[in-house]
């Protein structure tokens, strides 16, 4: 492959870096451009140039994470209240990252798409074809040491929420736009098209729709031997509790939230403050292009700030010319809550394809229809009766919003 022109490389670098998270400000494109220029000087080909820029991005992200965890730090918020960074410890391995802060340990593991052996085992346990991109070893785990409470988001459990078998009322079954015409052509005896031999197949929800909202896990003591400690009082006290006991995990359960209790809701004002982010991760669980009929994927994100932990697990479904569907699970914990309280909010929205398409900024640009954030923004901006009650007339039981709390005292 012949080296591309300098101008082409610069244009590509600028466009590509705009797709990366803007954690480092507007200087990312300039850094990428400098890498491209160095590549041009060395007469490197475009694939090599891409790899170098990608690696540099990883290094810069790692450096920023280290800088964010350095001590001491305070930041003035929108309310002019300084937020001190508490003592915390960061741990990292090639596929796993963790933060220990107060009585909590947050662990995430991100791995490549599962290999054939792992996929075969998962397929055998679930009993239906797996998504094209299944990250079977990926997970996110929350551990609370005093109560020995553990809560996880993991791929196998998420896929257990997919309907296996004939779809019934409430399952939100979906047909692609041409399904009815295709079936008529195959069942009409006057059709000139040849009738194919039918092969029995086990039915399942081919859209991989799931209302998975995480699951309880088995608590294990966190590993505190490695990692870097940081915070406003780094080194002055241990990150994890010093009191260890052999008591069994304390019983807990999700209970309906009290609408009149402000502690039983997720405070958006706190989450939108410009507090420092001590830990951030994105954990993909699965993705499938639905035989070129759309897209289905589940992504879990977490961020840890000086005052709280926040998780968003978002399932997004697009079936071309049929519908859009989103299911969100939000979890929030304030370090100031006594006894420790976890709030979980689950919400489902749905709308016909053309209604979401009608909200495009430009009719000739369909790109936003592939963006889960745009889809969620449109769906949540509709009247509740339209997107959380009627939806796309599938009768999906995931529509609506439910708020629950768990007390870990």
Short mmCIF file of C-alpha atoms in Angstrom, two decimals:
data_model
loop_
_atom_site.label_atom_id
_atom_site.label_comp_id
_atom_site.label_asym_id
_atom_site.label_seq_id
_atom_site.Cartn_x
_atom_site.Cartn_y
_atom_site.Cartn_z
CA UNK A 1 0.00 0.00 0.00
CA UNK A 2 1.45 3.34 -1.02
CA UNK A 3 1.77 6.05 1.64
CA UNK A 4 -1.21 8.39 1.67
CA UNK A 5 -0.91 12.14 1.36
CA UNK A 6 -0.14 14.23 4.42
CA UNK A 7 -3.39 16.16 4.09
CA UNK A 8 -5.43 12.95 3.96
CA UNK A 9 -3.73 11.67 7.09
CA UNK A 10 -4.39 14.89 8.95
CA UNK A 11 -8.05 14.88 7.95
CA UNK A 12 -8.39 11.27 9.05
CA UNK A 13 -6.62 11.89 12.35
CA UNK A 14 -8.79 14.87 13.20
CA UNK A 15 -12.01 13.02 12.36
CA UNK A 16 -10.94 9.89 14.21
CA UNK A 17 -9.87 11.62 17.41
CA UNK A 18 -13.16 13.48 17.57
CA UNK A 19 -14.77 10.09 18.13
CA UNK A 20 -12.72 9.51 21.28
CA UNK A 21 -14.01 10.66 24.69
CA UNK A 22 -13.25 14.33 25.22
CA UNK A 23 -11.60 13.76 28.60
CA UNK A 24 -8.42 15.45 27.50
CA UNK A 25 -9.96 18.56 25.97
CA UNK A 26 -9.47 19.91 22.49
CA UNK A 27 -5.77 19.09 22.30
CA UNK A 28 -6.39 15.44 21.32
CA UNK A 29 -6.61 16.19 17.60
CA UNK A 30 -3.40 18.20 17.73
CA UNK A 31 -1.58 15.34 19.42
CA UNK A 32 -2.90 12.91 16.83
CA UNK A 33 -1.89 15.27 14.01
CA UNK A 34 1.65 15.41 15.35
CA UNK A 35 1.77 11.62 15.31
CA UNK A 36 0.56 11.62 11.72
CA UNK A 37 3.24 14.11 10.73
CA UNK A 38 5.89 11.94 12.34
CA UNK A 39 4.49 8.96 10.46
CA UNK A 40 4.63 10.94 7.24
CA UNK A 41 8.25 11.82 7.90
CA UNK A 42 8.99 8.13 8.29
CA UNK A 43 6.90 7.32 5.17
CA UNK A 44 4.75 4.89 7.13
CA UNK A 45 1.57 3.42 5.68
CA UNK A 46 -1.89 4.33 6.94
CA UNK A 47 -2.49 1.09 8.95
CA UNK A 48 0.74 1.65 10.87
CA UNK A 49 -0.26 5.27 11.39
CA UNK A 50 -3.63 4.16 12.79
CA UNK A 51 -2.00 1.76 15.24
CA UNK A 52 0.46 4.38 16.48
CA UNK A 53 -2.30 6.92 17.08
CA UNK A 54 -4.43 4.32 18.85
CA UNK A 55 -1.56 3.32 21.13
CA UNK A 56 -0.78 6.95 21.89
CA UNK A 57 -4.42 7.46 22.82
CA UNK A 58 -4.22 4.55 25.27
CA UNK A 59 -1.06 5.92 26.85
CA UNK A 60 -2.56 9.41 27.16
CA UNK A 61 -5.72 8.00 28.75
CA UNK A 62 -3.62 6.03 31.25
CA UNK A 63 -1.60 9.12 32.08
CA UNK A 64 -4.77 11.13 32.65
CA UNK A 65 -6.17 8.44 34.95
CA UNK A 66 -2.98 8.55 37.00
CA UNK A 67 -3.08 12.33 37.12
CA UNK A 68 -6.72 12.31 38.23
CA UNK A 69 -5.85 10.00 41.14
CA UNK A 70 -2.85 12.02 42.38
CA UNK A 71 -3.17 13.75 45.75
CA UNK A 72 -4.16 16.15 47.12
CA UNK A 73 -7.03 17.40 44.97
CA UNK A 74 -9.97 19.70 45.57
CA UNK A 75 -12.36 21.07 43.02
CA UNK A 76 -14.89 23.87 43.23
CA UNK A 77 -18.28 22.68 42.03
CA UNK A 78 -21.07 24.59 40.36
CA UNK A 79 -22.35 25.37 43.84
CA UNK A 80 -18.96 26.78 44.87
CA UNK A 81 -18.48 23.93 47.34
CA UNK A 82 -15.03 22.36 47.37
CA UNK A 83 -15.00 18.58 47.01
CA UNK A 84 -12.03 16.82 48.58
CA UNK A 85 -10.79 13.63 46.98
CA UNK A 86 -10.95 10.82 49.55
CA UNK A 87 -8.25 8.23 50.05
CA UNK A 88 -8.50 5.53 47.41
CA UNK A 89 -6.39 2.85 45.79
CA UNK A 90 -6.23 1.97 42.09
CA UNK A 91 -5.30 -1.52 40.94
CA UNK A 92 -4.70 -2.63 37.37
CA UNK A 93 -3.78 -5.73 35.38
CA UNK A 94 -3.86 -6.37 31.62
CA UNK A 95 -7.61 -7.11 31.64
CA UNK A 96 -8.83 -5.96 35.05
CA UNK A 97 -9.01 -2.59 36.79
CA UNK A 98 -10.27 -1.75 40.26
CA UNK A 99 -10.66 1.06 42.75
CA UNK A 100 -10.89 0.70 46.52
CA UNK A 101 -12.54 3.67 48.19
CA UNK A 102 -14.16 3.93 51.64
CA UNK A 103 -15.71 0.49 52.28
CA UNK A 104 -16.14 -0.28 48.59
CA UNK A 105 -14.23 -2.10 45.89
CA UNK A 106 -15.25 -1.65 42.26
CA UNK A 107 -13.79 -4.14 39.78
CA UNK A 108 -14.16 -4.24 36.00
CA UNK A 109 -12.79 -6.77 33.56
CA UNK A 110 -12.71 -6.12 29.82
CA UNK A 111 -11.58 -8.84 27.44
CA UNK A 112 -11.69 -9.63 23.72
CA UNK A 113 -14.62 -11.41 22.13
CA UNK A 114 -14.86 -14.91 23.56
CA UNK A 115 -13.03 -17.69 21.74
CA UNK A 116 -14.75 -20.65 20.11
CA UNK A 117 -14.39 -22.93 23.14
CA UNK A 118 -15.94 -20.39 25.51
CA UNK A 119 -18.72 -19.60 23.04
CA UNK A 120 -19.58 -23.28 22.63
CA UNK A 121 -19.85 -23.69 26.40
CA UNK A 122 -22.03 -20.60 26.76
CA UNK A 123 -24.19 -21.65 23.82
CA UNK A 124 -24.73 -25.05 25.39
CA UNK A 125 -25.79 -23.52 28.71
CA UNK A 126 -28.17 -20.96 27.19
CA UNK A 127 -29.65 -23.06 24.41
CA UNK A 128 -29.88 -20.44 21.66
CA UNK A 129 -27.48 -18.83 19.14
CA UNK A 130 -25.23 -16.19 20.70
CA UNK A 131 -24.80 -12.58 19.54
CA UNK A 132 -22.12 -12.02 16.91
CA UNK A 133 -19.94 -10.20 19.44
CA UNK A 134 -20.19 -11.89 22.82
CA UNK A 135 -17.77 -10.70 25.49
CA UNK A 136 -18.31 -13.68 27.75
CA UNK A 137 -15.57 -12.86 30.28
CA UNK A 138 -16.48 -9.19 30.77
CA UNK A 139 -18.00 -8.11 34.07
CA UNK A 140 -18.43 -5.29 36.57
CA UNK A 141 -18.60 -6.01 40.30
CA UNK A 142 -19.39 -3.91 43.38
CA UNK A 143 -18.19 -5.16 46.76
CA UNK A 144 -19.14 -3.64 50.13
CA UNK A 145 -16.85 -5.11 52.79
CA UNK A 146 -18.75 -4.45 56.05
CA UNK A 147 -21.96 -6.09 54.83
CA UNK A 148 -20.21 -8.55 52.48
CA UNK A 149 -22.57 -7.39 49.73
CA UNK A 150 -21.60 -8.05 46.13
CA UNK A 151 -23.49 -7.05 43.00
CA UNK A 152 -22.45 -7.84 39.43
CA UNK A 153 -23.12 -7.16 35.78
CA UNK A 154 -21.90 -10.05 33.60
CA UNK A 155 -22.51 -11.29 30.07
CA UNK A 156 -23.81 -14.83 30.76
CA UNK A 157 -26.39 -13.53 33.22
CA UNK A 158 -27.43 -10.73 30.86
CA UNK A 159 -28.10 -13.26 28.10
CA UNK A 160 -30.14 -15.40 30.49
CA UNK A 161 -32.66 -12.58 30.32
CA UNK A 162 -33.22 -13.20 26.60
CA UNK A 163 -36.42 -15.13 25.88
CA UNK A 164 -35.61 -18.73 24.95
CA UNK A 165 -38.61 -20.37 23.32
CA UNK A 166 -41.85 -19.17 21.76
CA UNK A 167 -42.44 -15.48 22.41
CA UNK A 168 -45.65 -14.71 24.23
CA UNK A 169 -47.51 -11.76 25.67
CA UNK A 170 -45.16 -9.26 27.26
CA UNK A 171 -42.04 -10.51 25.49
CA UNK A 172 -42.14 -7.69 22.95
CA UNK A 173 -41.62 -9.90 19.91
CA UNK A 174 -40.44 -8.10 16.77
CA UNK A 175 -40.61 -8.96 13.06
CA UNK A 176 -38.44 -7.30 10.47
CA UNK A 177 -40.11 -5.03 7.97
CA UNK A 178 -40.32 -7.60 5.16
CA UNK A 179 -41.23 -10.62 7.33
CA UNK A 180 -44.98 -10.62 6.59
CA UNK A 181 -44.48 -10.32 2.82
CA UNK A 182 -41.86 -13.06 2.93
CA UNK A 183 -44.18 -15.36 4.86
CA UNK A 184 -47.06 -14.71 2.45
CA UNK A 185 -44.84 -15.59 -0.49
CA UNK A 186 -43.99 -18.87 1.19
CA UNK A 187 -47.53 -19.83 2.21
CA UNK A 188 -49.48 -18.69 -0.87
CA UNK A 189 -50.10 -21.74 -3.05
CA UNK A 190 -50.47 -19.50 -6.09
CA UNK A 191 -47.01 -18.05 -5.61
CA UNK A 192 -44.61 -18.66 -8.48
CA UNK A 193 -41.73 -18.81 -6.00
CA UNK A 194 -40.52 -22.30 -5.08
CA UNK A 195 -41.56 -23.60 -1.67
CA UNK A 196 -38.44 -24.42 0.36
CA UNK A 197 -38.14 -27.36 2.67
CA UNK A 198 -38.83 -26.31 6.24
CA UNK A 199 -36.30 -27.10 8.92
CA UNK A 200 -37.49 -27.09 12.54
CA UNK A 201 -35.59 -24.57 14.62
CA UNK A 202 -35.80 -23.73 18.28
CA UNK A 203 -37.43 -20.31 18.65
CA UNK A 204 -35.84 -17.53 20.68
CA UNK A 205 -35.87 -13.73 20.74
CA UNK A 206 -33.61 -12.93 17.81
CA UNK A 207 -33.37 -9.26 18.95
CA UNK A 208 -31.66 -10.33 22.21
CA UNK A 209 -33.94 -8.00 24.16
CA UNK A 210 -33.16 -8.21 27.87
CA UNK A 211 -34.31 -6.33 30.95
CA UNK A 212 -31.25 -7.50 32.86
CA UNK A 213 -30.53 -5.15 35.77
CA UNK A 214 -27.57 -6.91 37.37
CA UNK A 215 -27.53 -9.76 39.87
CA UNK A 216 -26.24 -10.57 43.39
CA UNK A 217 -22.80 -12.14 43.53
CA UNK A 218 -20.71 -14.06 46.05
CA UNK A 219 -18.57 -11.72 48.15
CA UNK A 220 -14.83 -12.39 48.36
CA UNK A 221 -12.22 -10.33 50.25
CA UNK A 222 -10.59 -7.76 47.94
CA UNK A 223 -6.92 -8.02 47.04
CA UNK A 224 -5.09 -5.09 48.65
CA UNK A 225 -1.50 -6.15 48.01
CA UNK A 226 -0.93 -4.20 44.81
CA UNK A 227 -1.93 -0.83 43.46
CA UNK A 228 -1.27 2.83 43.98
CA UNK A 229 -2.84 4.75 46.83
CA UNK A 230 -4.01 8.30 46.34
CA UNK A 231 -6.18 10.95 47.95
CA UNK A 232 -6.17 13.99 50.15
CA UNK A 233 -4.74 11.96 53.03
CA UNK A 234 -2.82 9.30 51.12
CA UNK A 235 -0.82 7.04 53.40
CA UNK A 236 -2.49 8.30 56.60
CA UNK A 237 -5.01 5.48 56.86
CA UNK A 238 -5.85 2.21 55.06
CA UNK A 239 -8.19 2.27 52.11
CA UNK A 240 -10.12 -0.83 53.13
CA UNK A 241 -11.61 -1.52 56.56
CA UNK A 242 -9.19 -2.93 59.12
CA UNK A 243 -11.90 -4.91 60.90
CA UNK A 244 -12.32 -8.35 59.38
CA UNK A 245 -14.83 -10.93 60.62
CA UNK A 246 -16.15 -14.30 59.65
CA UNK A 247 -19.80 -13.32 59.87
CA UNK A 248 -21.97 -14.41 56.94
CA UNK A 249 -23.21 -11.76 54.51
CA UNK A 250 -26.03 -9.69 55.95
CA UNK A 251 -29.47 -10.33 54.42
CA UNK A 252 -30.73 -7.71 52.02
CA UNK A 253 -33.31 -7.26 49.30
CA UNK A 254 -34.57 -4.64 46.89
CA UNK A 255 -37.55 -2.72 48.25
CA UNK A 256 -39.78 -0.19 46.48
CA UNK A 257 -38.49 3.34 46.88
CA UNK A 258 -40.41 5.91 48.92
CA UNK A 259 -41.37 8.67 46.50
CA UNK A 260 -41.45 11.16 49.39
CA UNK A 261 -37.93 10.32 50.57
CA UNK A 262 -35.31 12.38 48.67
CA UNK A 263 -32.66 9.78 49.56
CA UNK A 264 -34.59 7.21 47.51
CA UNK A 265 -33.90 8.94 44.20
CA UNK A 266 -30.83 9.55 42.04
CA UNK A 267 -29.67 13.18 42.45
CA UNK A 268 -29.07 14.47 38.94
CA UNK A 269 -27.63 17.73 40.30
CA UNK A 270 -24.81 15.84 41.98
CA UNK A 271 -24.06 13.74 38.90
CA UNK A 272 -23.87 16.79 36.65
CA UNK A 273 -21.46 18.71 38.89
CA UNK A 274 -17.91 18.98 37.52
CA UNK A 275 -16.46 16.81 40.30
CA UNK A 276 -13.25 14.90 39.54
CA UNK A 277 -13.77 11.39 38.18
CA UNK A 278 -11.57 9.01 40.16
CA UNK A 279 -12.46 5.91 38.14
CA UNK A 280 -14.28 5.34 34.84
CA UNK A 281 -14.87 2.26 32.73
CA UNK A 282 -17.01 0.98 29.86
CA UNK A 283 -17.79 -2.73 29.81
CA UNK A 284 -19.42 -4.12 26.63
CA UNK A 285 -21.36 -7.33 27.23
CA UNK A 286 -22.68 -8.19 23.77
CA UNK A 287 -23.55 -6.75 20.36
CA UNK A 288 -25.28 -8.10 17.25
CA UNK A 289 -26.24 -6.57 13.90
CA UNK A 290 -29.37 -8.74 13.61
CA UNK A 291 -28.52 -10.13 10.18
CA UNK A 292 -28.15 -6.58 8.81
CA UNK A 293 -31.61 -5.66 10.05
CA UNK A 294 -30.45 -3.31 12.80
CA UNK A 295 -28.44 -3.51 15.98
CA UNK A 296 -28.74 -4.88 19.51
CA UNK A 297 -26.18 -4.26 22.22
CA UNK A 298 -25.68 -3.94 25.97
CA UNK A 299 -23.03 -1.67 27.48
CA UNK A 300 -22.29 -1.01 31.16
CA UNK A 301 -20.58 2.19 32.29
CA UNK A 302 -19.38 3.18 35.74
CA UNK A 303 -17.84 6.28 37.24
CA UNK A 304 -16.62 6.82 40.77
CA UNK A 305 -16.48 10.37 42.10
CA UNK A 306 -15.41 11.71 45.50
CA UNK A 307 -18.98 11.56 46.79
CA UNK A 308 -20.63 8.65 45.02
CA UNK A 309 -20.70 5.67 42.67
CA UNK A 310 -22.88 5.74 39.56
CA UNK A 311 -23.59 2.92 37.08
CA UNK A 312 -25.52 2.99 33.81
CA UNK A 313 -26.27 -0.28 32.03
CA UNK A 314 -27.98 0.46 28.71
CA UNK A 315 -29.55 -2.01 26.30
CA UNK A 316 -30.30 -0.48 22.89
CA UNK A 317 -32.26 -2.10 20.07
CA UNK A 318 -32.77 -0.80 16.56
CA UNK A 319 -34.81 -2.85 14.10
CA UNK A 320 -34.70 -1.00 10.80
CA UNK A 321 -38.08 0.32 9.65
CA UNK A 322 -39.78 -1.26 12.68
CA UNK A 323 -38.84 0.19 16.07
CA UNK A 324 -36.31 1.49 18.58
CA UNK A 325 -36.09 0.19 22.15
CA UNK A 326 -33.98 1.21 25.16
CA UNK A 327 -33.72 -0.32 28.62
CA UNK A 328 -31.64 1.52 31.22
CA UNK A 329 -30.50 0.40 34.65
CA UNK A 330 -29.08 3.16 36.82
CA UNK A 331 -27.48 2.45 40.18
CA UNK A 332 -26.34 5.11 42.64
CA UNK A 333 -24.66 5.07 46.03
CA UNK A 334 -23.69 8.08 48.12
CA UNK A 335 -20.71 7.54 50.40
CA UNK A 336 -22.46 9.81 52.90
CA UNK A 337 -25.51 7.56 53.29
CA UNK A 338 -25.86 6.04 56.78
CA UNK A 339 -26.61 3.16 56.76
CA UNK A 340 -25.25 2.50 53.26
CA UNK A 341 -28.03 2.82 50.69
CA UNK A 342 -28.06 1.77 47.03
CA UNK A 343 -30.69 3.17 44.66
CA UNK A 344 -31.56 1.26 41.49
CA UNK A 345 -33.76 2.73 38.75
CA UNK A 346 -34.84 0.61 35.78
CA UNK A 347 -36.62 2.18 32.80
CA UNK A 348 -37.80 0.99 29.40
CA UNK A 349 -38.83 3.01 26.34
CA UNK A 350 -39.97 2.06 22.86
CA UNK A 351 -41.23 3.85 19.75
CA UNK A 352 -41.88 3.15 16.07
CA UNK A 353 -38.87 3.58 13.81
CA UNK A 354 -40.35 6.45 11.80
CA UNK A 355 -41.15 8.49 14.90
CA UNK A 356 -37.52 8.43 16.06
CA UNK A 357 -36.34 9.01 12.51
CA UNK A 358 -38.52 12.11 12.40
CA UNK A 359 -36.39 13.65 15.17
CA UNK A 360 -33.21 13.63 13.07
CA UNK A 361 -31.48 17.02 12.89
CA UNK A 362 -30.95 16.43 9.15
CA UNK A 363 -33.23 14.19 7.10
CA UNK A 364 -30.39 13.20 4.77
CA UNK A 365 -28.11 12.02 7.61
CA UNK A 366 -29.18 8.77 9.29
CA UNK A 367 -25.97 8.43 11.34
CA UNK A 368 -27.59 9.49 14.66
CA UNK A 369 -29.90 6.48 14.41
CA UNK A 370 -26.87 4.31 15.23
CA UNK A 371 -26.02 6.35 18.35
CA UNK A 372 -27.52 4.91 21.59
CA UNK A 373 -27.31 8.32 23.26
CA UNK A 374 -29.32 9.98 20.48
CA UNK A 375 -31.89 7.19 20.56
CA UNK A 376 -32.25 7.45 24.33
CA UNK A 377 -32.54 11.24 24.15
CA UNK A 378 -35.37 11.04 21.62
CA UNK A 379 -37.23 8.27 23.45
CA UNK A 380 -36.99 9.94 26.87
CA UNK A 381 -38.06 13.25 25.35
CA UNK A 382 -41.36 11.82 24.18
CA UNK A 383 -44.50 11.96 26.33
CA UNK A 384 -44.49 9.09 28.81
CA UNK A 385 -47.76 7.76 27.45
CA UNK A 386 -46.20 7.46 23.99
CA UNK A 387 -42.85 5.85 24.81
CA UNK A 388 -43.46 4.03 28.12
CA UNK A 389 -47.06 2.86 27.77
CA UNK A 390 -47.97 2.48 24.09
CA UNK A 391 -44.44 2.17 22.74
CA UNK A 392 -44.40 0.41 19.38
CA UNK A 393 -47.50 -1.66 20.23
CA UNK A 394 -45.49 -4.78 21.03
CA UNK A 395 -46.83 -5.17 24.56
CA UNK A 396 -43.28 -5.32 25.90
CA UNK A 397 -43.29 -5.72 29.68
CA UNK A 398 -40.06 -3.74 30.00
CA UNK A 399 -41.82 -0.41 29.43
CA UNK A 400 -42.13 2.02 32.33
CA UNK A 401 -39.92 3.01 35.28
CA UNK A 402 -39.31 1.34 38.62
CA UNK A 403 -37.17 2.63 41.49
CA UNK A 404 -35.88 0.34 44.25
CA UNK A 405 -33.52 0.69 47.19
CA UNK A 406 -31.28 -1.70 49.10
CA UNK A 407 -30.14 -0.93 52.65
CA UNK A 408 -26.79 -2.54 53.48
CA UNK A 409 -26.75 -1.72 57.18
#
